[in-house]
Amino acid sequence: MGEMTERKPLIVGNWKMNANHLEAIQMVQKLSYRLEPEDYDRVEVVVAPPFTALRSAQVVIEQDHMRIGLGAQDAHWKESGAFTGEVSAPMLAKLAVQHVIVGHSERRQHFGETDEMVNAKARAVLDAGMSPIICVGETAQQKDAGEADDVVIQQVKAALARIEGRALASSAIAYEPVWAIGTGRNAMPDDAGEMAERIRAQVTDMTDSSVAEGIRILYGGSVSAGNIKDFMAKRHIDGALVGGASLEPDKFAAIVRYRI
Ligand code: 13P
């Protein structure tokens, strides 16, 4: 075991396809009212609104000197070009976006995203000076077939391929079992903690232990104020990717303010 590295917990609200720009402004303001300076000292707090709300969220965060970070939910792998409907990583970087979710299971499931696309997106996000939050996770079927470990490790390998270790240090990996997303059925914290440990071991294999010890591994899937501390108590879980509960500022603030 290498030396212990302090990893600042990262808690990200993935709003998915919810909130227009006016609602987003209110949500950011409400969240800000509910958080204290020491909350930001303990935890890196990020919200990831839809593309159409990023600019408004950026402006309110900057004007009010909020310490809430801005995330995006996806990015295309090319810098520009004939890709109707897509948004590039440099465009997001220009909006002061710091984190970009890539490879969310909803994108893999509904929009045919492959491991290769996830890898290309992660690299584009890093090239634009932002940090990817790379999502991995097995389906219920894969879990029942005993394939969860293989599936997740394969996704990690593919997503991180050809990314230099030093660049990776700023990345996060979110373990989101597909069966736990939006179902109210969270993974057992012990199981999620063990998967996070396997993911870190895989990153160590691909880079070195100093990079792997610095990377933040998040858990996602029906995270709530009631269960967050059980996940955060796990040595290899360094934060959460929160869907439904992040849409309610009260609930999201309570998650950020967890105490072990
Ligand atoms: P829920 O928290 O709604 O289960 O969503 C999790 C998720 O997909 C976050 O990216």
Coordinates of C-alpha atoms in Angstrom, one line a residue, residues 7-213:
R7 CA -8.6 13.4 -1.8
K8 CA -11.0 16.3 -1.5
P9 CA -14.5 14.8 -1.8
L10 CA -16.3 15.8 -5.0
I11 CA -20.1 15.9 -5.1
V12 CA -21.7 16.5 -8.4
G13 CA -25.4 17.2 -9.2
N14 CA -26.2 15.7 -12.6
W15 CA -29.5 17.5 -13.5
K16 CA -29.9 15.5 -16.7
M17 CA -32.6 16.9 -19.0
N18 CA -34.2 19.1 -16.2
A19 CA -34.5 22.8 -15.6
N20 CA -34.6 25.6 -18.1
H21 CA -32.2 28.5 -17.7
L22 CA -34.5 30.5 -15.4
E23 CA -35.1 27.5 -13.1
A24 CA -31.4 26.8 -13.1
I25 CA -30.6 30.3 -11.8
Q26 CA -33.1 29.7 -8.9
M27 CA -31.7 26.3 -8.2
V28 CA -28.1 27.6 -8.0
Q29 CA -29.2 30.5 -5.8
K30 CA -31.1 28.2 -3.4
L31 CA -28.2 25.8 -3.2
S32 CA -25.8 28.7 -2.5
Y33 CA -28.1 30.0 0.4
R34 CA -28.0 26.6 2.0
L35 CA -24.2 26.1 2.0
E36 CA -21.7 27.6 4.3
P37 CA -18.0 28.5 3.5
E38 CA -16.8 25.4 5.5
D39 CA -18.9 23.2 3.3
Y40 CA -16.9 24.3 0.3
D41 CA -13.7 23.8 2.3
R42 CA -14.6 20.2 3.0
V43 CA -16.3 19.3 -0.3
E44 CA -15.9 20.4 -4.0
V45 CA -19.5 21.1 -5.0
V46 CA -20.4 21.0 -8.7
V47 CA -23.7 21.3 -10.6
A48 CA -24.1 20.0 -14.1
P49 CA -27.2 21.7 -15.7
P50 CA -28.3 21.2 -19.3
F51 CA -26.3 23.0 -22.0
T52 CA -29.0 25.7 -22.4
A53 CA -28.6 26.7 -18.7
L54 CA -24.8 26.7 -18.5
R55 CA -24.3 30.4 -19.4
S56 CA -27.0 31.6 -16.9
A57 CA -25.5 29.4 -14.2
Q58 CA -22.0 30.7 -15.0
V59 CA -23.1 34.3 -14.7
V60 CA -25.0 33.9 -11.4
I61 CA -22.1 32.0 -9.9
E62 CA -19.5 34.6 -11.0
Q63 CA -21.7 37.7 -10.1
D64 CA -22.4 36.4 -6.6
H65 CA -18.9 35.0 -6.1
M66 CA -20.3 31.6 -5.4
R67 CA -18.0 28.6 -4.8
I68 CA -20.2 26.2 -6.7
G69 CA -18.4 24.6 -9.6
L70 CA -19.9 24.2 -13.0
G71 CA -20.1 20.9 -14.9
A72 CA -21.5 19.8 -18.2
Q73 CA -23.2 16.5 -19.0
D74 CA -21.5 15.7 -22.3
A75 CA -19.1 17.0 -25.0
H76 CA -18.3 16.0 -28.5
W77 CA -14.8 14.7 -29.2
K78 CA -14.1 17.2 -32.1
E79 CA -13.2 20.8 -31.5
S80 CA -15.6 22.1 -34.2
G81 CA -17.1 21.1 -37.5
A82 CA -20.2 19.6 -39.2
F83 CA -21.7 17.8 -36.2
T84 CA -25.2 19.3 -36.1
G85 CA -26.6 19.4 -32.6
E86 CA -23.3 18.8 -30.8
V87 CA -21.3 20.9 -28.4
S88 CA -17.5 20.8 -28.2
A89 CA -15.2 20.8 -25.2
P90 CA -13.6 24.1 -26.0
M91 CA -17.1 25.7 -26.1
L92 CA -17.7 24.4 -22.6
A93 CA -14.3 25.5 -21.3
K94 CA -15.1 29.0 -22.5
L95 CA -18.1 29.0 -20.2
A96 CA -15.9 28.3 -17.2
V97 CA -17.0 24.7 -17.1
Q98 CA -14.5 22.6 -15.1
H99 CA -15.9 19.1 -15.2
V100 CA -17.6 17.2 -18.0
I101 CA -19.5 14.0 -17.5
V102 CA -18.7 11.5 -20.2
G103 CA -20.1 8.1 -20.9
H104 CA -23.1 8.3 -18.6
S105 CA -25.0 5.1 -18.9
E106 CA -28.1 7.0 -20.3
R107 CA -25.9 8.1 -23.2
R108 CA -24.5 4.6 -23.7
Q109 CA -28.0 3.1 -23.6
H110 CA -30.1 5.6 -25.5
F111 CA -27.6 7.3 -27.8
G112 CA -25.4 4.4 -28.7
E113 CA -22.2 5.7 -27.1
T114 CA -19.4 3.2 -27.3
D115 CA -16.3 2.8 -25.2
E116 CA -14.3 4.3 -28.1
M117 CA -16.5 7.4 -28.1
V118 CA -16.2 7.7 -24.3
N119 CA -12.4 7.6 -24.6
A120 CA -12.4 10.2 -27.4
K121 CA -14.6 12.5 -25.3
A122 CA -12.5 12.1 -22.2
R123 CA -9.4 13.0 -24.2
A124 CA -11.1 16.0 -25.8
V125 CA -12.2 17.3 -22.3
L126 CA -8.6 17.0 -21.0
D127 CA -7.2 18.7 -24.1
A128 CA -9.6 21.6 -23.4
G129 CA -8.2 21.9 -19.9
M130 CA -11.2 20.5 -18.1
S131 CA -11.6 17.3 -16.0
P132 CA -13.7 14.4 -17.3
I133 CA -16.0 12.5 -15.0
I134 CA -16.0 9.1 -16.7
C135 CA -19.0 7.0 -15.9
V136 CA -18.9 3.2 -15.7
G137 CA -21.3 0.6 -14.4
E138 CA -22.9 -2.7 -15.1
T139 CA -26.6 -3.4 -16.0
A140 CA -28.8 -5.6 -13.8
Q141 CA -28.5 -8.4 -16.3
Q142 CA -24.7 -8.2 -16.2
K143 CA -24.8 -8.1 -12.4
D144 CA -27.0 -11.2 -12.3
A145 CA -24.7 -13.0 -14.7
G146 CA -21.8 -12.3 -12.3
E147 CA -20.1 -10.0 -14.9
A148 CA -20.1 -6.8 -13.0
D149 CA -16.3 -6.7 -12.3
D150 CA -15.3 -7.6 -15.8
V151 CA -17.7 -5.1 -17.4
V152 CA -16.6 -2.2 -15.2
I153 CA -12.9 -2.9 -15.5
Q154 CA -13.2 -3.2 -19.3
Q155 CA -15.1 0.1 -19.4
V156 CA -12.3 1.7 -17.3
K157 CA -9.6 0.3 -19.5
A158 CA -11.3 1.5 -22.7
A159 CA -12.1 4.9 -21.3
L160 CA -8.6 5.6 -20.2
A161 CA -6.8 4.2 -23.2
R162 CA -4.0 6.4 -24.5
I163 CA -4.4 9.0 -21.8
E164 CA -1.2 10.1 -20.2
G165 CA -1.0 9.4 -16.5
R166 CA -0.3 13.0 -15.6
A167 CA -3.4 14.2 -17.5
L168 CA -5.5 11.6 -15.8
A169 CA -4.7 12.9 -12.3
S170 CA -7.4 15.5 -12.6
S171 CA -10.0 13.0 -13.8
A172 CA -12.8 11.4 -11.8
I173 CA -14.4 8.0 -12.4
A174 CA -18.0 7.5 -11.4
Y175 CA -19.2 4.0 -10.6
E176 CA -22.9 4.0 -11.4
P177 CA -24.5 0.6 -11.5
V178 CA -27.2 1.0 -14.1
W179 CA -29.8 -0.8 -12.0
A180 CA -29.3 1.7 -9.2
I181 CA -29.9 4.8 -11.3
G182 CA -33.2 6.5 -10.7
T183 CA -34.6 3.4 -9.0
G184 CA -34.3 4.3 -5.3
R185 CA -32.4 1.1 -5.1
N186 CA -28.8 2.1 -4.2
A187 CA -25.9 -0.3 -4.3
M188 CA -24.8 -1.8 -0.9
P189 CA -22.0 0.6 0.3
D190 CA -19.7 -2.4 0.9
D191 CA -20.1 -3.6 -2.7
A192 CA -19.6 0.0 -4.1
G193 CA -16.6 0.4 -1.9
E194 CA -15.1 -2.8 -3.2
M195 CA -15.8 -1.9 -6.8
A196 CA -14.1 1.5 -6.2
E197 CA -11.1 -0.3 -4.9
R198 CA -10.9 -2.5 -8.0
I199 CA -11.2 0.6 -10.2
R200 CA -8.4 2.2 -8.4
A201 CA -6.3 -0.9 -8.8
Q202 CA -6.9 -0.9 -12.5
V203 CA -5.9 2.8 -12.7
T204 CA -2.7 1.9 -10.8
D205 CA -2.0 -0.9 -13.4
M206 CA -2.4 1.6 -16.3
T207 CA -0.5 4.5 -14.7
D208 CA 1.2 4.4 -11.3
S209 CA 0.1 4.5 -7.7
S210 CA 0.6 8.2 -7.3
V211 CA -1.8 9.0 -10.1
A212 CA -4.3 6.3 -9.0
E213 CA -4.2 7.5 -5.4

